[in-house]
Every structure is written in structure tokens, then in C-alpha cells.
Amino acid sequence: DTGVSQNPRHKITKRGQNVTFRCDPISEHNRLYWYRQTLGQGPEFLTYFQNEAQLEKSRLLSDRFSAERPKGSFSTLEIQRTEQGDSAMYLCASSTGLAGGFLASSGANVLTFGAGSRLTVL
Amino acid sequence: AQSVTQPDIHITVSEGASLELRCNYSYGATPYLFWYVQSPGQGLQLLLKYFSGDTLVQGIKGFEAEFKRSQSSFNLRKPSVHWSDAAEYFCAVGGGLTGGGNKLTFGTGTQLKVEL
């Protein structure tokens, strides 16, 4: 178990450029989440997948953002036409779990986070 | 809507002193509560969680937290702080058996500084 891996760890780009982040979850985890964290704030939910299906998207995820998990394994988060307000840490997390939310008696459904991908838009 | 309040943005304690970090939540049903720690440049590491049962839960690194339903609180404690505990601490709340995955709502965090 190598944990949740995110690449690149840092990305500096100019406004208007597209960027893509990759997340490799823990192999046996079927759920994958994307969060965004800005300076001085806690992580904010963006979207999550169960296997390859994207089941929920936050209102924070504008049309310029797209996330995929094509084979139910790794995921990509693409930001098109970046803006300075997109500067943040993008965190990926994964977990096990069944459809229907938490299992009260199980350690499943606990999110394991990656180290994050920090985006700076100039 | 669920929410988490961490009223202390910064806390400074001396090494060896006790620590309590406050967390208040708002949730319409039985909450699932978590504390995570984040060191600079790192992701979030789970310290402990409360799902049900005993309201005093033990976590890693000597931390514990107590769930108090009447006060809507889930405060984090440690009897003796070590310099390596300096980090940012996040409280989070998630839904129960409501479907829709394990979406967590985080507080804004408490930055802990430890004086030697």
C-alpha cells in the first residue's frame, strides 16, 4: 500500500492556460474524491467518484473544471482557461465504501488523502 | 446544511503542556466526526474518528476527542504536547446513512504552535 499519490506536486502556470492533475488512489479503494484548499481555509469538496461513475459535483466545480476516472482507478482533474482565483492546493482522497454512505461499524469510508497538488496561476 | 466551526485560528502552547482544540458542528442527524492533522506541504492525516458508541475516542499520537451531543462539540485533547505536534488541525463532519458518499465538511482549521 503506497498511499494516495498526486502529480504534479507543484504547478505554476499563466492565466488562461490549461492544467491537469493526476491522482492514483489506494488500489483497493473504489471511491475517489477531489477537494480544494485555499490559504487559511479547510478543504472544500469538489467532486467524487465511485468506481468510474462521477456521483456528485459541488457548485464550486465550474464549467472550466472537469474530472474523470475512466477505468475506475486513477483520476484526472483538468482546469481549462485558468484564472488567478484557481490558485489553491488540490487534494485527492480515496476510500472504500458501498453505495449509501457511511458504515457505522466499519473503518471503511474513512478518507485517506494524498499530499496534494499546489497550483499557482500568475 | 452541515457546518463545522473551529473558533481558535491560532493556539500556542508550551511543550509538555496540555492541549484542547475546540470544534463545534451543525448537522441535522447523527454526525460522523473526524479530526485530521496537516503538516506544511503535506496532505491530511487522520487522527481519530467518531461514528457511534463510546463518546470518548482515542486516536494516534496520544490524541483523544470527546463527542458531546448536547453541546454539538467534538473537542480534541492531548495531555502533554510534543514539539512535533506543531501543525494545522482540522475538524470535519460527514453524513450518516444518507447516501451520496463520504463527503466531509471541514472547519477552517486551528494552527498549533509549540514553544520549547
PDB file of N, CA and C in Angstrom, chain A residues 7-79:
ATOM      1  N   ASN A   7       0.139  13.933  -8.680  1.00  0.00           N
ATOM      2  CA  ASN A   7       1.155  14.553  -9.538  1.00  0.00           C
ATOM      3  C   ASN A   7       0.509  15.585 -10.461  1.00  0.00           C
ATOM      4  N   PRO A   8       1.249  16.656 -10.746  1.00  0.00           N
ATOM      5  CA  PRO A   8       2.499  17.051 -10.098  1.00  0.00           C
ATOM      6  C   PRO A   8       2.243  17.615  -8.711  1.00  0.00           C
ATOM      7  N   ARG A   9       3.269  17.737  -7.909  1.00  0.00           N
ATOM      8  CA  ARG A   9       3.101  18.312  -6.589  1.00  0.00           C
ATOM      9  C   ARG A   9       2.959  19.824  -6.657  1.00  0.00           C
ATOM     10  N   HIS A  10       3.610  20.412  -7.627  1.00  0.00           N
ATOM     11  CA  HIS A  10       3.526  21.864  -7.792  1.00  0.00           C
ATOM     12  C   HIS A  10       3.378  22.179  -9.265  1.00  0.00           C
ATOM     13  N   LYS A  11       2.542  23.190  -9.564  1.00  0.00           N
ATOM     14  CA  LYS A  11       2.360  23.616 -10.934  1.00  0.00           C
ATOM     15  C   LYS A  11       2.201  25.131 -10.939  1.00  0.00           C
ATOM     16  N   ILE A  12       3.051  25.788 -11.704  1.00  0.00           N
ATOM     17  CA  ILE A  12       2.933  27.227 -11.903  1.00  0.00           C
ATOM     18  C   ILE A  12       2.554  27.449 -13.359  1.00  0.00           C
ATOM     19  N   THR A  13       1.516  28.218 -13.580  1.00  0.00           N
ATOM     20  CA  THR A  13       1.051  28.426 -14.935  1.00  0.00           C
ATOM     21  C   THR A  13       0.606  29.878 -15.109  1.00  0.00           C
ATOM     22  N   LYS A  14       0.475  30.273 -16.343  1.00  0.00           N
ATOM     23  CA  LYS A  14      -0.011  31.613 -16.639  1.00  0.00           C
ATOM     24  C   LYS A  14      -1.538  31.560 -16.812  1.00  0.00           C
ATOM     25  N   ARG A  15      -2.148  32.652 -16.466  1.00  0.00           N
ATOM     26  CA  ARG A  15      -3.592  32.765 -16.625  1.00  0.00           C
ATOM     27  C   ARG A  15      -3.999  32.431 -18.050  1.00  0.00           C
ATOM     28  N   GLY A  16      -5.045  31.633 -18.164  1.00  0.00           N
ATOM     29  CA  GLY A  16      -5.545  31.253 -19.475  1.00  0.00           C
ATOM     30  C   GLY A  16      -5.061  29.895 -19.972  1.00  0.00           C
ATOM     31  N   GLN A  17      -4.039  29.369 -19.319  1.00  0.00           N
ATOM     32  CA  GLN A  17      -3.530  28.059 -19.716  1.00  0.00           C
ATOM     33  C   GLN A  17      -4.372  26.956 -19.067  1.00  0.00           C
ATOM     34  N   ASN A  18      -4.265  25.762 -19.655  1.00  0.00           N
ATOM     35  CA  ASN A  18      -4.940  24.587 -19.086  1.00  0.00           C
ATOM     36  C   ASN A  18      -3.954  23.796 -18.247  1.00  0.00           C
ATOM     37  N   VAL A  19      -4.443  23.207 -17.172  1.00  0.00           N
ATOM     38  CA  VAL A  19      -3.609  22.346 -16.343  1.00  0.00           C
ATOM     39  C   VAL A  19      -4.371  21.069 -16.025  1.00  0.00           C
ATOM     40  N   THR A  20      -3.606  20.005 -15.799  1.00  0.00           N
ATOM     41  CA  THR A  20      -4.208  18.720 -15.448  1.00  0.00           C
ATOM     42  C   THR A  20      -3.453  18.115 -14.282  1.00  0.00           C
ATOM     43  N   PHE A  21      -4.205  17.640 -13.304  1.00  0.00           N
ATOM     44  CA  PHE A  21      -3.642  16.947 -12.149  1.00  0.00           C
ATOM     45  C   PHE A  21      -4.084  15.492 -12.178  1.00  0.00           C
ATOM     46  N   ARG A  22      -3.185  14.646 -11.684  1.00  0.00           N
ATOM     47  CA  ARG A  22      -3.492  13.222 -11.658  1.00  0.00           C
ATOM     48  C   ARG A  22      -3.495  12.726 -10.226  1.00  0.00           C
ATOM     49  N   CYS A  23      -4.390  11.785  -9.941  1.00  0.00           N
ATOM     50  CA  CYS A  23      -4.462  11.160  -8.626  1.00  0.00           C
ATOM     51  C   CYS A  23      -4.507   9.644  -8.805  1.00  0.00           C
ATOM     52  N   ASP A  24      -3.620   8.958  -8.105  1.00  0.00           N
ATOM     53  CA  ASP A  24      -3.646   7.499  -8.064  1.00  0.00           C
ATOM     54  C   ASP A  24      -4.063   7.087  -6.653  1.00  0.00           C
ATOM     55  N   PRO A  25      -5.243   6.521  -6.506  1.00  0.00           N
ATOM     56  CA  PRO A  25      -5.737   6.184  -5.169  1.00  0.00           C
ATOM     57  C   PRO A  25      -5.119   4.888  -4.659  1.00  0.00           C
ATOM     58  N   ILE A  26      -5.433   4.555  -3.419  1.00  0.00           N
ATOM     59  CA  ILE A  26      -5.077   3.244  -2.879  1.00  0.00           C
ATOM     60  C   ILE A  26      -5.807   2.202  -3.715  1.00  0.00           C
ATOM     61  N   SER A  27      -5.101   1.148  -4.092  1.00  0.00           N
ATOM     62  CA  SER A  27      -5.592   0.262  -5.145  1.00  0.00           C
ATOM     63  C   SER A  27      -6.945  -0.384  -4.837  1.00  0.00           C
ATOM     64  N   GLU A  28      -7.191  -0.720  -3.579  1.00  0.00           N
ATOM     65  CA  GLU A  28      -8.450  -1.404  -3.282  1.00  0.00           C
ATOM     66  C   GLU A  28      -9.601  -0.454  -2.980  1.00  0.00           C
ATOM     67  N   HIS A  29      -9.346   0.850  -3.062  1.00  0.00           N
ATOM     68  CA  HIS A  29     -10.394   1.833  -2.780  1.00  0.00           C
ATOM     69  C   HIS A  29     -11.231   2.092  -4.024  1.00  0.00           C
ATOM     70  N   ASN A  30     -12.543   2.027  -3.872  1.00  0.00           N
ATOM     71  CA  ASN A  30     -13.391   2.255  -5.031  1.00  0.00           C
ATOM     72  C   ASN A  30     -13.931   3.683  -5.096  1.00  0.00           C
ATOM     73  N   ARG A  31     -13.724   4.466  -4.037  1.00  0.00           N
ATOM     74  CA  ARG A  31     -14.191   5.852  -4.064  1.00  0.00           C
ATOM     75  C   ARG A  31     -13.015   6.806  -4.126  1.00  0.00           C
ATOM     76  N   LEU A  32     -13.193   7.853  -4.895  1.00  0.00           N
ATOM     77  CA  LEU A  32     -12.130   8.837  -5.067  1.00  0.00           C
ATOM     78  C   LEU A  32     -12.761  10.222  -5.015  1.00  0.00           C
ATOM     79  N   TYR A  33     -12.090  11.132  -4.300  1.00  0.00           N
ATOM     80  CA  TYR A  33     -12.628  12.469  -4.045  1.00  0.00           C
ATOM     81  C   TYR A  33     -11.608  13.524  -4.435  1.00  0.00           C
ATOM     82  N   TRP A  34     -12.112  14.654  -4.866  1.00  0.00           N
ATOM     83  CA  TRP A  34     -11.279  15.837  -5.077  1.00  0.00           C
ATOM     84  C   TRP A  34     -11.765  16.953  -4.157  1.00  0.00           C
ATOM     85  N   TYR A  35     -10.800  17.591  -3.497  1.00  0.00           N
ATOM     86  CA  TYR A  35     -11.066  18.747  -2.642  1.00  0.00           C
ATOM     87  C   TYR A  35     -10.141  19.882  -3.065  1.00  0.00           C
ATOM     88  N   ARG A  36     -10.548  21.093  -2.746  1.00  0.00           N
ATOM     89  CA  ARG A  36      -9.700  22.253  -2.969  1.00  0.00           C
ATOM     90  C   ARG A  36      -9.481  22.954  -1.642  1.00  0.00           C
ATOM     91  N   GLN A  37      -8.239  23.379  -1.415  1.00  0.00           N
ATOM     92  CA  GLN A  37      -7.908  24.070  -0.167  1.00  0.00           C
ATOM     93  C   GLN A  37      -7.167  25.355  -0.482  1.00  0.00           C
ATOM     94  N   THR A  38      -7.729  26.459  -0.079  1.00  0.00           N
ATOM     95  CA  THR A  38      -7.061  27.749  -0.238  1.00  0.00           C
ATOM     96  C   THR A  38      -6.452  28.164   1.087  1.00  0.00           C
ATOM     97  N   LEU A  39      -5.568  29.146   1.030  1.00  0.00           N
ATOM     98  CA  LEU A  39      -4.802  29.549   2.205  1.00  0.00           C
ATOM     99  C   LEU A  39      -5.722  29.975   3.341  1.00  0.00           C
ATOM    100  N   GLY A  40      -5.508  29.391   4.498  1.00  0.00           N
ATOM    101  CA  GLY A  40      -6.286  29.769   5.664  1.00  0.00           C
ATOM    102  C   GLY A  40      -7.655  29.144   5.741  1.00  0.00           C
ATOM    103  N   GLN A  41      -7.937  28.228   4.835  1.00  0.00           N
ATOM    104  CA  GLN A  41      -9.247  27.567   4.812  1.00  0.00           C
ATOM    105  C   GLN A  41      -9.095  26.063   4.935  1.00  0.00           C
ATOM    106  N   GLY A  42     -10.177  25.422   5.311  1.00  0.00           N
ATOM    107  CA  GLY A  42     -10.186  23.980   5.279  1.00  0.00           C
ATOM    108  C   GLY A  42     -10.493  23.482   3.879  1.00  0.00           C
ATOM    109  N   PRO A  43     -10.264  22.216   3.633  1.00  0.00           N
ATOM    110  CA  PRO A  43     -10.571  21.649   2.317  1.00  0.00           C
ATOM    111  C   PRO A  43     -12.060  21.770   1.993  1.00  0.00           C
ATOM    112  N   GLU A  44     -12.346  22.061   0.734  1.00  0.00           N
ATOM    113  CA  GLU A  44     -13.734  22.152   0.263  1.00  0.00           C
ATOM    114  C   GLU A  44     -13.977  21.070  -0.786  1.00  0.00           C
ATOM    115  N   PHE A  45     -15.076  20.390  -0.642  1.00  0.00           N
ATOM    116  CA  PHE A  45     -15.417  19.287  -1.540  1.00  0.00           C
ATOM    117  C   PHE A  45     -15.674  19.794  -2.950  1.00  0.00           C
ATOM    118  N   LEU A  46     -15.097  19.082  -3.925  1.00  0.00           N
ATOM    119  CA  LEU A  46     -15.348  19.400  -5.336  1.00  0.00           C
ATOM    120  C   LEU A  46     -16.205  18.347  -6.010  1.00  0.00           C
ATOM    121  N   THR A  47     -15.748  17.072  -5.923  1.00  0.00           N
ATOM    122  CA  THR A  47     -16.462  16.019  -6.616  1.00  0.00           C
ATOM    123  C   THR A  47     -16.006  14.671  -6.095  1.00  0.00           C
ATOM    124  N   TYR A  48     -16.818  13.625  -6.375  1.00  0.00           N
ATOM    125  CA  TYR A  48     -16.351  12.301  -6.019  1.00  0.00           C
ATOM    126  C   TYR A  48     -16.860  11.248  -7.010  1.00  0.00           C
ATOM    127  N   PHE A  49     -16.103  10.166  -7.078  1.00  0.00           N
ATOM    128  CA  PHE A  49     -16.382   9.036  -7.952  1.00  0.00           C
ATOM    129  C   PHE A  49     -16.568   7.775  -7.122  1.00  0.00           C
ATOM    130  N   GLN A  50     -17.461   6.949  -7.582  1.00  0.00           N
ATOM    131  CA  GLN A  50     -17.497   5.569  -7.105  1.00  0.00           C
ATOM    132  C   GLN A  50     -17.203   4.723  -8.329  1.00  0.00           C
ATOM    133  N   ASN A  51     -16.072   4.026  -8.271  1.00  0.00           N
ATOM    134  CA  ASN A  51     -15.541   3.363  -9.465  1.00  0.00           C
ATOM    135  C   ASN A  51     -15.380   4.423 -10.560  1.00  0.00           C
ATOM    136  N   GLU A  52     -15.943   4.199 -11.738  1.00  0.00           N
ATOM    137  CA  GLU A  52     -15.746   5.174 -12.809  1.00  0.00           C
ATOM    138  C   GLU A  52     -16.866   6.212 -12.871  1.00  0.00           C
ATOM    139  N   ALA A  53     -17.878   6.065 -12.060  1.00  0.00           N
ATOM    140  CA  ALA A  53     -19.031   6.963 -12.109  1.00  0.00           C
ATOM    141  C   ALA A  53     -18.824   8.188 -11.215  1.00  0.00           C
ATOM    142  N   GLN A  54     -18.994   9.353 -11.816  1.00  0.00           N
ATOM    143  CA  GLN A  54     -18.934  10.600 -11.054  1.00  0.00           C
ATOM    144  C   GLN A  54     -20.307  10.834 -10.447  1.00  0.00           C
ATOM    145  N   LEU A  55     -20.417  10.700  -9.131  1.00  0.00           N
ATOM    146  CA  LEU A  55     -21.719  10.692  -8.486  1.00  0.00           C
ATOM    147  C   LEU A  55     -22.161  12.041  -7.949  1.00  0.00           C
ATOM    148  N   GLU A  56     -21.235  12.922  -7.698  1.00  0.00           N
ATOM    149  CA  GLU A  56     -21.636  14.225  -7.178  1.00  0.00           C
ATOM    150  C   GLU A  56     -20.609  15.278  -7.543  1.00  0.00           C
ATOM    151  N   LYS A  57     -21.099  16.461  -7.865  1.00  0.00           N
ATOM    152  CA  LYS A  57     -20.230  17.603  -8.150  1.00  0.00           C
ATOM    153  C   LYS A  57     -20.692  18.794  -7.337  1.00  0.00           C
ATOM    154  N   SER A  58     -19.743  19.486  -6.743  1.00  0.00           N
ATOM    155  CA  SER A  58     -20.058  20.686  -5.981  1.00  0.00           C
ATOM    156  C   SER A  58     -20.334  21.854  -6.925  1.00  0.00           C
ATOM    157  N   ARG A  59     -21.042  22.839  -6.414  1.00  0.00           N
ATOM    158  CA  ARG A  59     -21.245  24.070  -7.192  1.00  0.00           C
ATOM    159  C   ARG A  59     -19.931  24.811  -7.409  1.00  0.00           C
ATOM    160  N   LEU A  60     -18.919  24.460  -6.606  1.00  0.00           N
ATOM    161  CA  LEU A  60     -17.596  25.078  -6.777  1.00  0.00           C
ATOM    162  C   LEU A  60     -16.961  24.645  -8.093  1.00  0.00           C
ATOM    163  N   LEU A  61     -17.411  23.525  -8.625  1.00  0.00           N
ATOM    164  CA  LEU A  61     -16.809  22.965  -9.834  1.00  0.00           C
ATOM    165  C   LEU A  61     -17.446  23.640 -11.045  1.00  0.00           C
ATOM    166  N   SER A  62     -16.813  24.738 -11.486  1.00  0.00           N
ATOM    167  CA  SER A  62     -17.374  25.473 -12.622  1.00  0.00           C
ATOM    168  C   SER A  62     -17.182  24.680 -13.905  1.00  0.00           C
ATOM    169  N   ASP A  63     -17.726  25.232 -14.982  1.00  0.00           N
ATOM    170  CA  ASP A  63     -17.639  24.564 -16.288  1.00  0.00           C
ATOM    171  C   ASP A  63     -16.202  24.407 -16.764  1.00  0.00           C
ATOM    172  N   ARG A  64     -15.300  25.197 -16.196  1.00  0.00           N
ATOM    173  CA  ARG A  64     -13.895  25.098 -16.619  1.00  0.00           C
ATOM    174  C   ARG A  64     -13.191  23.892 -15.996  1.00  0.00           C
ATOM    175  N   PHE A  65     -13.831  23.279 -15.027  1.00  0.00           N
ATOM    176  CA  PHE A  65     -13.251  22.132 -14.338  1.00  0.00           C
ATOM    177  C   PHE A  65     -13.899  20.851 -14.866  1.00  0.00           C
ATOM    178  N   SER A  66     -13.058  19.845 -15.099  1.00  0.00           N
ATOM    179  CA  SER A  66     -13.607  18.540 -15.449  1.00  0.00           C
ATOM    180  C   SER A  66     -12.764  17.461 -14.795  1.00  0.00           C
ATOM    181  N   ALA A  67     -13.431  16.472 -14.259  1.00  0.00           N
ATOM    182  CA  ALA A  67     -12.753  15.366 -13.610  1.00  0.00           C
ATOM    183  C   ALA A  67     -13.208  14.074 -14.263  1.00  0.00           C
ATOM    184  N   GLU A  68     -12.259  13.153 -14.374  1.00  0.00           N
ATOM    185  CA  GLU A  68     -12.556  11.857 -14.960  1.00  0.00           C
ATOM    186  C   GLU A  68     -11.892  10.763 -14.157  1.00  0.00           C
ATOM    187  N   ARG A  69     -12.472   9.600 -14.257  1.00  0.00           N
ATOM    188  CA  ARG A  69     -11.857   8.398 -13.678  1.00  0.00           C
ATOM    189  C   ARG A  69     -12.209   7.252 -14.622  1.00  0.00           C
ATOM    190  N   PRO A  70     -11.551   7.208 -15.765  1.00  0.00           N
ATOM    191  CA  PRO A  70     -12.011   6.381 -16.886  1.00  0.00           C
ATOM    192  C   PRO A  70     -12.083   4.886 -16.621  1.00  0.00           C
ATOM    193  N   LYS A  71     -11.220   4.343 -15.870  1.00  0.00           N
ATOM    194  CA  LYS A  71     -11.245   2.897 -15.652  1.00  0.00           C
ATOM    195  C   LYS A  71     -11.455   2.565 -14.190  1.00  0.00           C
ATOM    196  N   GLY A  72     -11.919   3.540 -13.433  1.00  0.00           N
ATOM    197  CA  GLY A  72     -12.164   3.295 -12.027  1.00  0.00           C
ATOM    198  C   GLY A  72     -10.908   3.181 -11.201  1.00  0.00           C
ATOM    199  N   SER A  73      -9.780   3.596 -11.777  1.00  0.00           N
ATOM    200  CA  SER A  73      -8.542   3.540 -10.996  1.00  0.00           C
ATOM    201  C   SER A  73      -8.049   4.959 -10.745  1.00  0.00           C
ATOM    202  N   PHE A  74      -7.120   5.473 -11.567  1.00  0.00           N
ATOM    203  CA  PHE A  74      -6.631   6.828 -11.362  1.00  0.00           C
ATOM    204  C   PHE A  74      -7.670   7.832 -11.849  1.00  0.00           C
ATOM    205  N   SER A  75      -7.477   9.062 -11.423  1.00  0.00           N
ATOM    206  CA  SER A  75      -8.382  10.145 -11.829  1.00  0.00           C
ATOM    207  C   SER A  75      -7.573  11.343 -12.281  1.00  0.00           C
ATOM    208  N   THR A  76      -8.150  12.137 -13.157  1.00  0.00           N
ATOM    209  CA  THR A  76      -7.547  13.405 -13.554  1.00  0.00           C
ATOM    210  C   THR A  76      -8.522  14.538 -13.290  1.00  0.00           C
ATOM    211  N   LEU A  77      -7.966  15.666 -12.908  1.00  0.00           N
ATOM    212  CA  LEU A  77      -8.738  16.897 -12.725  1.00  0.00           C
ATOM    213  C   LEU A  77      -8.124  17.934 -13.655  1.00  0.00           C
ATOM    214  N   GLU A  78      -8.899  18.386 -14.625  1.00  0.00           N
ATOM    215  CA  GLU A  78      -8.409  19.373 -15.575  1.00  0.00           C
ATOM    216  C   GLU A  78      -9.078  20.713 -15.325  1.00  0.00           C
ATOM    217  N   ILE A  79      -8.284  21.751 -15.372  1.00  0.00           N
ATOM    218  CA  ILE A  79      -8.800  23.111 -15.266  1.00  0.00           C
ATOM    219  C   ILE A  79      -8.455  23.820 -16.569  1.00  0.00           C
TER     220      ILE A  79
END
